[in-house]
Short mmCIF file of C-alpha atoms in Angstrom, two decimals:
data_model
loop_
_atom_site.label_atom_id
_atom_site.label_comp_id
_atom_site.label_asym_id
_atom_site.label_seq_id
_atom_site.Cartn_x
_atom_site.Cartn_y
_atom_site.Cartn_z
CA MET A 1 5.32 33.96 49.62
CA ARG A 2 8.32 32.70 51.75
CA GLU A 3 9.65 35.56 51.31
CA VAL A 4 6.77 37.96 52.86
CA VAL A 5 7.10 35.50 55.54
CA GLN A 6 10.35 36.18 55.92
CA ASN A 7 10.19 40.37 55.55
CA ASP A 8 7.07 39.70 57.90
CA LYS A 9 9.43 38.19 60.98
CA SER A 10 12.42 40.49 60.30
CA ARG A 11 10.07 43.84 61.06
CA ALA A 12 8.39 42.17 63.71
CA SER A 13 11.92 41.63 65.38
CA ARG A 14 12.87 45.13 65.19
CA ARG A 15 9.51 46.09 66.89
CA VAL A 16 10.16 44.03 69.41
CA SER A 17 14.02 45.41 70.41
CA ARG A 18 12.57 48.77 70.29
CA ALA A 19 9.73 47.74 72.71
CA SER A 20 10.65 49.42 76.49
CA GLY A 21 9.43 46.96 78.78
CA PRO A 22 8.61 43.30 79.17
CA ALA A 23 4.97 43.89 78.88
CA HIS A 24 5.28 45.50 75.76
CA ARG A 25 8.12 42.84 74.25
CA GLY A 26 5.89 39.56 75.47
CA ALA A 27 2.89 41.42 73.51
CA LEU A 28 5.04 42.00 70.23
CA ARG A 29 6.14 38.43 70.63
CA ARG A 30 2.79 36.98 70.41
CA ALA A 31 1.77 38.88 67.77
CA LEU A 32 4.88 38.25 65.88
CA GLY A 33 4.05 34.26 66.32
CA ARG A 34 0.29 34.79 65.51
CA ARG A 35 1.30 36.61 62.22
CA ALA A 36 3.87 33.97 61.35
CA ALA A 37 1.47 31.03 61.88
CA THR A 38 -1.28 32.56 59.22
CA ALA A 39 1.62 33.55 56.97
CA ALA A 40 2.68 29.93 56.93
CA ALA A 41 -0.70 28.85 56.86
CA VAL A 42 -0.87 30.19 53.86
CA LEU A 43 2.16 29.86 52.02
CA ALA A 44 1.33 25.97 52.81
CA VAL A 45 -1.95 26.27 51.36
CA ALA A 46 -0.76 28.57 48.30
CA ALA A 47 2.12 25.51 47.94
CA LEU A 48 -0.66 23.60 48.09
CA ALA A 49 -2.66 24.64 45.04
CA GLY A 50 0.48 24.92 43.22
CA GLY A 51 1.45 21.44 43.42
CA CYS A 52 -2.35 19.96 42.53
CA ALA A 53 -2.35 22.62 39.10
CA GLN A 54 1.23 21.55 38.50
CA GLY A 55 0.52 17.45 39.12
CA ASP A 56 -3.18 18.31 37.01
CA GLY A 57 -0.27 20.06 34.23
CA HIS A 58 2.01 16.91 34.43
CA GLY A 59 -0.90 14.32 34.04
CA ALA A 60 -1.84 15.89 31.01
CA ARG A 61 1.20 15.97 29.41
CA GLY A 62 1.77 12.03 30.89
CA ALA A 63 -1.46 11.34 28.24
CA ALA A 64 0.01 13.41 25.62
CA GLY A 65 3.35 14.31 26.22
CA PRO A 66 7.09 12.73 26.93
CA GLU A 67 5.74 9.98 28.50
CA ALA A 68 3.30 8.82 25.67
CA ALA A 69 6.12 8.86 22.99
CA PRO A 70 7.91 6.12 24.70
CA ALA A 71 4.52 3.96 25.42
CA ARG A 72 3.86 4.61 21.80
CA ALA A 73 6.79 2.98 20.34
CA VAL A 74 6.26 0.18 22.81
CA ASP A 75 2.94 -0.38 21.33
CA GLY A 76 4.27 0.21 17.90
CA ALA A 77 6.96 -2.28 18.22
CA ALA A 78 4.53 -4.81 19.77
CA LYS A 79 2.17 -4.58 16.69
CA ALA A 80 5.22 -5.11 14.21
CA ARG A 81 6.41 -7.79 16.53
CA GLU A 82 2.80 -9.22 16.42
CA ALA A 83 2.66 -8.55 12.22
CA ARG A 84 6.00 -10.64 11.86
CA ALA A 85 4.31 -13.31 13.57
CA ALA A 86 1.27 -13.76 11.65
CA LEU A 87 3.37 -13.34 8.43
CA VAL A 88 5.79 -16.27 9.69
CA ALA A 89 2.96 -18.30 10.25
CA ALA A 90 1.42 -17.62 7.16
CA ALA A 91 4.35 -18.48 4.96
CA GLU A 92 4.44 -21.34 6.73
CA ARG A 93 0.76 -22.58 6.59
CA TRP A 94 1.45 -21.72 3.06
CA LYS A 95 3.95 -23.94 2.29
CA LEU A 96 6.48 -20.94 1.25
CA LYS A 97 10.21 -21.95 1.38
CA LYS A 98 11.13 -18.33 3.16
CA VAL A 99 8.74 -15.49 4.05
CA PRO A 100 8.27 -13.23 1.63
CA LEU A 101 10.23 -9.56 1.47
CA ALA A 102 8.66 -6.49 1.84
CA ALA A 103 8.79 -3.77 -0.58
CA PRO A 104 10.12 -0.64 -0.11
CA ALA A 105 8.21 2.75 0.30
CA PRO A 106 6.86 3.51 -3.13
CA PRO A 107 8.60 6.60 -4.36
CA ALA A 108 8.11 10.29 -3.44
CA ARG A 109 8.08 11.16 -6.87
CA LYS A 110 6.59 8.80 -9.80
CA PRO A 111 8.51 7.63 -12.37
CA GLN A 112 7.89 9.00 -16.27
CA ILE A 113 6.40 6.10 -17.76
CA LYS A 114 7.13 5.87 -21.95
CA ALA A 115 6.54 3.13 -24.62
CA ARG A 116 9.26 0.35 -24.75
CA GLU A 117 11.57 1.34 -27.33
CA GLY A 118 10.31 -0.96 -30.19
CA PHE A 119 6.72 -1.10 -28.82
CA GLU A 120 5.64 2.39 -30.18
CA VAL A 121 3.13 3.14 -32.90
CA ASP A 122 2.41 6.08 -35.52
CA GLY A 123 1.87 9.26 -33.89
CA GLN A 124 2.38 7.75 -30.35
CA GLU A 125 3.95 10.49 -28.37
CA GLU A 126 2.24 13.67 -30.94
CA ASP A 127 -1.50 11.73 -30.08
CA GLY A 128 -0.76 10.98 -26.30
CA LEU A 129 -1.56 7.19 -26.85
CA PRO A 130 -1.44 5.11 -24.17
CA PRO A 131 2.23 3.77 -23.66
CA VAL A 132 2.95 -0.04 -23.85
CA PHE A 133 5.66 -0.92 -21.40
CA THR A 134 6.69 -4.43 -19.74
CA THR A 135 9.01 -2.84 -16.68
CA ILE A 136 8.70 0.40 -14.04
CA PRO A 137 11.86 2.58 -14.45
CA THR A 138 13.47 1.34 -10.76
CA LYS A 139 16.47 0.44 -9.34
CA GLU A 140 14.82 -1.22 -6.34
CA LYS A 141 14.49 -4.61 -5.96
CA ILE A 142 10.77 -4.99 -6.75
CA VAL A 143 8.74 -7.27 -9.21
CA PHE A 144 4.94 -6.56 -10.02
CA LEU A 145 2.52 -9.45 -10.32
CA THR A 146 -0.51 -8.97 -12.61
CA ILE A 147 -3.25 -11.65 -13.48
CA ASP A 148 -5.62 -11.71 -16.58
CA ASP A 149 -8.66 -12.84 -17.60
CA GLY A 150 -10.85 -14.07 -14.61
CA ALA A 151 -11.46 -17.82 -15.36
CA GLU A 152 -10.99 -19.44 -12.19
CA LYS A 153 -12.24 -18.12 -8.60
CA ASP A 154 -10.55 -19.60 -6.50
CA PRO A 155 -11.44 -18.60 -2.49
CA ALA A 156 -7.76 -20.34 -1.24
CA PHE A 157 -6.16 -17.54 -3.85
CA LEU A 158 -8.01 -14.73 -2.01
CA ARG A 159 -7.16 -15.85 1.64
CA MET A 160 -3.21 -16.90 0.66
CA MET A 161 -3.07 -13.34 -1.00
CA SER A 162 -4.35 -11.37 1.91
CA GLU A 163 -2.56 -13.54 4.49
CA LEU A 164 0.86 -12.93 3.09
CA LYS A 165 -0.09 -9.44 2.36
CA ILE A 166 1.17 -9.73 -1.32
CA PRO A 167 -0.09 -6.90 -3.85
CA TYR A 168 -1.14 -7.51 -7.41
CA THR A 169 -3.33 -6.53 -10.25
CA VAL A 170 -5.90 -7.80 -12.82
CA PHE A 171 -7.04 -7.30 -15.78
CA LEU A 172 -10.12 -9.06 -16.53
CA THR A 173 -12.63 -9.79 -19.41
CA ASP A 174 -16.05 -9.81 -19.06
CA GLU A 175 -16.53 -13.46 -20.78
CA GLU A 176 -14.64 -14.65 -18.00
CA ILE A 177 -16.11 -13.25 -15.16
CA GLU A 178 -19.68 -12.55 -15.86
CA ASP A 179 -20.58 -15.97 -14.20
CA ASP A 180 -19.30 -14.30 -10.87
CA TYR A 181 -18.85 -10.42 -10.13
CA GLY A 182 -18.92 -11.29 -6.63
CA TYR A 183 -15.60 -12.62 -6.56
CA PHE A 184 -13.98 -9.90 -7.67
CA ARG A 185 -15.92 -7.86 -5.55
CA LYS A 186 -14.19 -9.22 -2.51
CA MET A 187 -11.00 -8.94 -4.30
CA GLN A 188 -11.57 -5.14 -4.48
CA ALA A 189 -12.67 -4.73 -1.24
CA ARG A 190 -9.32 -6.03 -0.13
CA GLY A 191 -7.50 -3.06 -1.61
CA VAL A 192 -7.18 -5.04 -5.11
CA THR A 193 -7.10 -3.12 -8.72
CA LEU A 194 -9.47 -4.09 -11.36
CA ASN A 195 -8.63 -3.15 -14.67
CA ASN A 196 -10.35 -3.87 -18.06
CA HIS A 197 -8.89 -6.80 -20.38
CA THR A 198 -11.88 -6.46 -23.29
CA LEU A 199 -15.35 -8.06 -23.33
CA SER A 200 -14.59 -11.18 -25.11
CA HIS A 201 -10.51 -11.55 -25.29
CA PRO A 202 -10.02 -11.15 -29.34
CA TYR A 203 -7.16 -10.79 -31.30
CA LEU A 204 -7.58 -7.17 -31.35
CA PRO A 205 -5.34 -6.28 -34.62
CA ALA A 206 -7.90 -8.19 -36.78
CA LEU A 207 -10.42 -5.65 -35.62
CA SER A 208 -11.71 -2.15 -37.20
CA TYR A 209 -11.37 0.61 -34.85
CA GLU A 210 -14.98 0.95 -34.09
CA GLU A 211 -15.03 -2.82 -32.73
CA GLN A 212 -11.95 -2.42 -30.98
CA LYS A 213 -13.79 0.59 -29.26
CA GLU A 214 -16.61 -1.79 -28.88
CA GLU A 215 -14.51 -4.14 -27.05
CA ILE A 216 -12.69 -1.74 -24.93
CA CYS A 217 -15.35 0.90 -24.03
CA GLY A 218 -17.75 -1.97 -23.67
CA MET A 219 -15.73 -3.32 -21.02
CA GLN A 220 -15.49 0.38 -19.04
CA ASP A 221 -19.12 0.07 -18.86
CA VAL A 222 -19.13 -3.12 -17.16
CA MET A 223 -16.18 -2.02 -14.73
CA GLU A 224 -17.95 0.78 -13.93
CA LYS A 225 -21.79 -1.13 -13.36
CA HIS A 226 -20.07 -3.75 -11.43
CA TYR A 227 -17.41 -1.80 -9.83
CA GLY A 228 -18.15 1.45 -9.44
CA LYS A 229 -14.90 2.60 -11.40
CA ARG A 230 -13.80 3.33 -15.55
CA PRO A 231 -10.06 1.90 -15.19
CA VAL A 232 -7.17 3.63 -16.28
CA LEU A 233 -5.39 0.57 -16.93
CA PHE A 234 -5.72 -1.88 -20.11
CA ARG A 235 -3.97 -5.20 -21.46
CA PRO A 236 -4.51 -6.17 -24.70
CA PRO A 237 -5.43 -9.54 -25.10
CA PHE A 238 -2.28 -11.64 -26.37
CA GLY A 239 -0.07 -8.86 -25.75
CA ASN A 240 -0.95 -7.90 -29.29
CA TYR A 241 -2.19 -4.58 -30.54
CA ASN A 242 -2.12 -1.56 -33.33
CA ARG A 243 -2.57 2.03 -33.41
CA ASP A 244 -6.02 1.26 -33.52
CA THR A 245 -6.25 -0.48 -30.32
CA LEU A 246 -4.38 2.20 -28.62
CA ARG A 247 -6.42 4.96 -30.07
CA ALA A 248 -9.41 3.46 -28.85
CA ALA A 249 -7.89 2.92 -25.52
CA LYS A 250 -7.56 6.41 -25.04
CA SER A 251 -11.04 7.22 -26.29
CA CYS A 252 -12.23 5.13 -23.55
CA GLY A 253 -10.33 6.76 -20.63
CA ILE A 254 -7.43 4.71 -20.93
CA GLU A 255 -4.05 5.93 -20.04
CA TYR A 256 -1.62 3.03 -19.41
CA ALA A 257 -1.04 -0.74 -21.41
CA PRO A 258 0.95 -2.50 -19.19
CA ILE A 259 1.98 -5.79 -20.86
CA TRP A 260 4.56 -7.75 -19.06
CA SER A 261 8.49 -9.16 -18.80
CA GLU A 262 7.59 -12.85 -17.67
CA GLU A 263 5.17 -14.99 -17.45
CA VAL A 264 4.66 -17.56 -14.37
CA TYR A 265 2.80 -21.24 -14.84
CA VAL A 266 1.95 -23.36 -12.02
CA ASP A 267 5.29 -25.68 -13.03
CA HIS A 268 7.46 -22.83 -15.27
CA TRP A 269 8.42 -19.83 -16.18
CA GLU A 270 8.59 -18.00 -19.54
CA TYR A 271 10.63 -14.64 -20.33
CA ARG A 272 10.82 -12.23 -22.66
CA GLU A 273 14.31 -11.08 -22.14
CA TRP A 274 17.21 -12.91 -23.50
CA ASP A 275 19.12 -13.37 -20.20
CA GLN A 276 15.67 -15.42 -19.02
CA ASP A 277 16.20 -13.67 -15.56
CA LEU A 278 14.12 -11.25 -13.42
CA HIS A 279 15.36 -7.57 -13.47
CA PRO A 280 14.11 -4.57 -11.46
CA GLY A 281 10.84 -2.98 -12.27
CA ASP A 282 9.58 -6.04 -14.35
CA ILE A 283 5.87 -6.97 -14.55
CA VAL A 284 5.25 -10.62 -14.16
CA LEU A 285 1.94 -12.23 -15.99
CA THR A 286 0.04 -14.76 -14.72
CA HIS A 287 -3.54 -15.96 -15.23
CA PHE A 288 -6.11 -17.01 -13.69
CA ARG A 289 -6.19 -20.86 -14.19
CA GLY A 290 -6.75 -24.04 -11.83
CA THR A 291 -6.57 -27.68 -12.55
CA ASP A 292 -9.16 -27.36 -15.42
CA ASP A 293 -6.14 -25.86 -17.55
CA TRP A 294 -2.97 -26.49 -15.24
CA ASP A 295 -1.11 -29.23 -12.98
CA GLY A 296 -1.82 -27.48 -9.78
CA THR A 297 -3.64 -24.41 -8.54
CA MET A 298 -3.37 -20.60 -8.36
CA THR A 299 -2.28 -21.16 -4.70
CA ASP A 300 0.62 -24.00 -6.20
CA MET A 301 1.16 -20.94 -8.79
CA VAL A 302 1.97 -18.36 -6.33
CA ARG A 303 3.96 -20.39 -4.22
CA ARG A 304 6.30 -20.87 -7.13
CA PHE A 305 5.85 -17.22 -8.19
CA LEU A 306 7.16 -16.07 -4.45
CA ASN A 307 9.85 -18.95 -3.86
CA ARG A 308 11.26 -17.78 -7.10
CA ILE A 309 11.85 -13.98 -6.59
CA THR A 310 12.36 -13.96 -2.57
CA ALA A 311 15.40 -16.60 -3.41
CA ASP A 312 16.56 -14.01 -5.55
CA GLY A 313 16.23 -11.24 -3.00
CA TYR A 314 12.96 -9.27 -4.64
CA ALA A 315 9.68 -8.13 -3.36
CA VAL A 316 6.29 -7.78 -4.47
CA ALA A 317 5.27 -3.76 -4.93
CA ARG A 318 2.07 -2.56 -6.23
CA LEU A 319 1.92 -1.19 -9.84
CA GLU A 320 -0.66 1.38 -9.11
CA ASP A 321 1.89 2.99 -6.63
CA TYR A 322 4.19 3.50 -9.58
CA LEU A 323 2.46 5.04 -12.07
#
């Protein structure tokens, strides 16, 4: 538009210079003034419209474009600080020595899980039987907390684990949970996976194949009825099993049979390995127990567990993320 006005002025000036007399030159000058004023007005309107359109565009981009990225970063940083402050407060509230370490993100490709050497049964690989293992193959300083049976149903334990953001996996026995299935529904609602630990916690190798199948598949039915899922993880009671155990487990839909490397109590640890120490990927066992069986509570046991692994530089990871 600016170019148009300049061209009009140039042509009008030439006409003024060619005018033969003062009257004609005055008329042309007045015409030139009117035309320039009109063109300037058009230019102003166009510029105003263009400016408004540009401003709207910048406004739209400001909501979801370059200006939004710093805003999102600031918001994310604020949320991270809030989460950290909440975790610090929870660690103090539950009397931990240090704030628990955060586990790294699970691997994009899950590790291959095989039966631990010496823990296989005849036909283990040929029949595709669920592997029995005590650790997850990883170099990360992580351990996996697993809890068995379901006898103790401590509400404080649920609060503690939720506030501290500690993942764990449970293996349930129907005889221990039938008096309060609802407690474990609360646990499940918090993202905890509920798994199979038989109906009555028997010594399985002493039973026939059909009896073992009833114990395992019967618990699958209980889990589906009360929790909506048939688990793929099964832990044999006492860590004892034979080939029939794994055959029966497979027939019931079980894919893995993890046992453990360490067991933690309210007042001590027990170790499977000769060096009596933690290792990356170890599966840690404990039980739902309280003051009727221990000299302390579930929360006392968790405190002992977390203080130990944190001091050694370990974090708790979610077992299912690696299977």
